[in-house]
XYZ file of N, CA and C in Angstrom:
252
model
N 93.716 60.891 77.712
C 93.400 59.630 77.169
C 91.892 59.585 76.473
N 91.849 59.181 75.222
C 90.639 59.401 74.413
C 89.547 58.471 74.929
N 88.675 58.920 74.768
C 87.218 58.323 75.368
C 86.817 57.232 74.055
N 86.250 56.037 74.569
C 85.884 55.233 73.464
C 84.443 55.536 73.125
N 83.775 54.824 72.001
C 82.325 55.348 71.875
C 81.507 54.833 73.031
N 81.960 53.504 73.572
C 81.006 52.989 74.722
C 81.101 53.955 75.887
N 82.145 54.480 76.220
C 82.447 55.499 77.195
C 81.370 56.719 76.936
N 81.206 57.319 75.737
C 80.494 58.425 75.409
C 78.930 57.903 75.753
N 78.627 56.755 75.266
C 77.008 56.147 75.674
C 76.940 56.191 77.050
N 77.862 55.677 77.774
C 77.665 55.789 79.218
C 77.429 57.161 79.927
N 78.133 57.985 79.214
C 78.248 59.542 79.824
C 77.001 60.014 79.554
N 76.421 59.825 78.351
C 75.223 60.192 77.789
C 73.928 59.748 78.611
N 73.823 58.585 79.078
C 72.819 57.844 79.595
C 72.293 58.706 80.965
N 73.323 59.129 81.741
C 72.948 59.802 82.887
C 72.042 60.915 82.552
N 72.725 62.023 81.733
C 71.774 63.306 81.470
C 70.284 62.922 81.103
N 70.285 61.961 80.176
C 69.224 61.692 79.731
C 67.996 61.030 80.863
N 68.596 60.321 81.757
C 67.726 59.812 82.938
C 67.502 60.870 83.681
N 68.279 61.621 84.058
C 68.219 62.659 85.190
C 67.207 63.527 84.545
N 67.111 64.096 83.341
C 66.269 64.931 82.891
C 64.983 64.427 82.769
N 64.761 63.148 82.194
C 63.449 62.685 82.331
C 63.164 62.321 83.610
N 63.621 61.992 84.670
C 63.008 61.841 85.832
C 62.690 63.214 86.670
N 63.319 64.216 86.411
C 63.089 65.473 86.833
C 61.716 65.979 86.052
N 61.484 65.807 84.944
C 60.247 65.967 84.258
C 59.040 65.448 84.731
N 59.422 63.893 84.811
C 58.349 63.048 85.398
C 57.780 63.550 86.786
N 58.749 63.943 87.840
C 58.499 64.811 89.036
C 57.818 65.995 88.945
N 57.846 66.532 87.629
C 57.352 67.970 87.611
C 58.178 68.866 88.408
N 59.568 68.826 88.131
C 60.277 69.832 88.894
C 61.185 70.583 88.081
N 61.383 71.894 88.065
C 62.345 72.711 87.475
C 63.467 72.200 87.781
N 64.525 72.741 86.922
C 66.062 72.589 87.526
C 66.224 73.266 88.901
N 65.481 74.373 89.039
C 65.889 75.296 90.169
C 65.196 74.600 91.448
N 63.994 73.686 91.267
C 63.557 73.111 92.350
C 64.283 71.648 92.522
N 64.906 71.087 91.704
C 65.714 69.942 91.708
C 67.141 70.340 92.514
N 67.640 71.301 92.047
C 68.887 71.811 92.669
C 68.509 72.170 94.263
N 67.567 73.058 94.435
C 67.144 73.137 96.043
C 66.951 71.908 96.881
N 66.260 70.872 96.251
C 66.106 69.752 96.934
C 67.229 68.860 97.166
N 68.208 68.948 96.069
C 69.311 68.340 96.243
C 70.491 68.791 97.067
N 70.178 70.302 97.298
C 71.255 71.094 97.840
C 72.444 71.071 97.070
N 72.293 71.513 95.757
C 73.275 71.640 94.979
C 72.931 72.893 94.170
N 73.930 73.361 93.243
C 73.673 74.564 92.537
C 72.789 74.382 91.257
N 72.031 75.315 90.946
C 71.295 75.136 89.782
C 72.231 74.940 88.634
N 73.280 75.660 88.437
C 74.286 75.497 87.270
C 74.612 74.104 87.101
N 75.058 73.456 88.363
C 75.385 71.883 88.284
C 74.351 71.233 87.847
N 73.108 71.379 88.227
C 72.101 70.546 87.425
C 71.961 70.858 86.121
N 72.398 72.045 85.678
C 72.252 72.300 84.122
C 73.428 71.473 83.439
N 74.458 71.488 83.967
C 75.950 70.823 83.694
C 75.672 69.458 83.600
N 74.869 68.900 84.660
C 74.704 67.439 84.403
C 73.905 67.009 83.422
N 72.756 67.863 83.250
C 71.788 67.560 82.237
C 72.230 67.661 80.808
N 73.353 68.565 80.781
C 74.083 68.692 79.498
C 75.129 67.736 79.090
N 75.314 66.988 80.091
C 76.388 66.022 79.980
C 77.928 66.658 80.317
N 78.098 68.072 80.928
C 79.364 68.406 81.011
C 79.937 68.116 82.364
N 79.125 67.484 83.272
C 79.715 67.074 84.507
C 78.921 65.603 84.952
N 79.910 64.952 85.909
C 79.266 63.621 86.300
C 79.096 63.851 87.749
N 78.101 63.508 88.501
C 78.063 63.558 89.761
C 78.650 62.510 90.649
N 79.077 63.049 91.812
C 80.037 62.001 92.783
C 78.840 61.126 93.301
N 79.215 60.003 93.940
C 78.227 59.154 94.608
C 77.135 59.738 95.369
N 77.825 60.780 96.351
C 76.860 61.279 97.393
C 75.887 62.474 96.860
N 76.389 62.871 95.690
C 75.549 63.783 94.733
C 74.324 63.042 94.146
N 74.846 61.774 93.475
C 73.814 61.079 92.882
C 72.647 60.538 93.858
N 73.194 60.335 95.047
C 72.023 59.768 96.105
C 71.213 60.938 96.327
N 71.952 62.237 96.519
C 71.075 63.370 96.700
C 69.902 63.532 95.819
N 70.501 63.219 94.401
C 69.492 63.562 93.392
C 68.387 62.644 93.414
N 68.651 61.307 93.621
C 67.902 60.291 93.753
C 66.691 60.477 94.837
N 67.164 60.980 95.938
C 66.217 61.138 97.046
C 65.470 62.568 96.755
N 65.912 63.491 95.988
C 65.322 64.610 95.433
C 64.082 64.412 94.456
N 64.476 63.210 93.816
C 63.483 62.959 92.844
C 62.484 61.744 93.326
N 62.614 61.653 94.752
C 61.414 60.728 95.333
C 61.708 59.249 95.037
N 62.986 59.006 95.058
C 63.284 57.489 94.798
C 64.579 57.119 95.289
N 64.918 56.104 95.338
C 66.086 55.524 96.130
C 67.238 55.416 95.195
N 68.531 55.551 95.770
C 69.556 55.607 94.984
C 69.796 54.194 93.950
N 69.251 53.294 94.546
C 69.532 51.920 94.024
C 68.362 51.826 93.082
N 67.226 52.512 92.975
C 66.147 52.464 92.050
C 66.505 53.455 90.779
N 67.328 54.293 91.232
C 67.643 55.546 90.231
C 68.861 54.920 89.360
N 69.728 53.891 90.233
C 70.691 53.238 89.176
C 70.167 52.305 88.367
N 69.242 51.736 88.893
C 68.534 50.683 88.073
C 67.922 51.416 86.708
N 67.250 52.317 86.945
C 67.070 53.079 85.702
C 68.081 53.572 84.793
N 69.125 53.884 85.418
C 70.208 54.531 84.557
C 70.738 53.205 83.630
N 71.004 51.961 84.258
C 71.594 50.839 83.762
C 70.433 50.353 82.427
N 69.118 50.548 82.993
C 68.192 50.195 82.039
C 68.263 50.890 80.562
N 68.439 52.182 80.921
C 68.845 53.383 79.626
C 70.064 52.836 78.962
N 70.692 52.224 79.367
C 72.112 51.760 78.255
C 71.566 50.988 77.174
N 71.928 51.094 76.138
C 71.654 50.532 74.776
C 71.899 49.007 74.939
N 72.904 48.633 75.696
C 73.103 47.050 75.833
C 71.842 46.634 76.602
N 71.238 47.204 77.083
C 70.169 46.749 78.207
C 68.652 46.749 77.510
N 68.533 47.193 76.467
C 67.289 47.495 75.696
C 66.786 46.353 74.908
């Protein structure tokens, strides 16, 4: 199935939000991976938009970034072009 332009926008929002929050937290990809109990390569793929997290991984990433999953999701939604 071919992805629409809107789907691409949504897929690109997560990598941007993840990377900006990681940098705000002054964490390396390695530190984030360790805190979230995931592989460094997976963090790299998430930030590159090559993978999407499961709900449980999304929550682990939020906690690793010292925020709650709902606040992290709110930041993700705010980053979408429709909400600017």
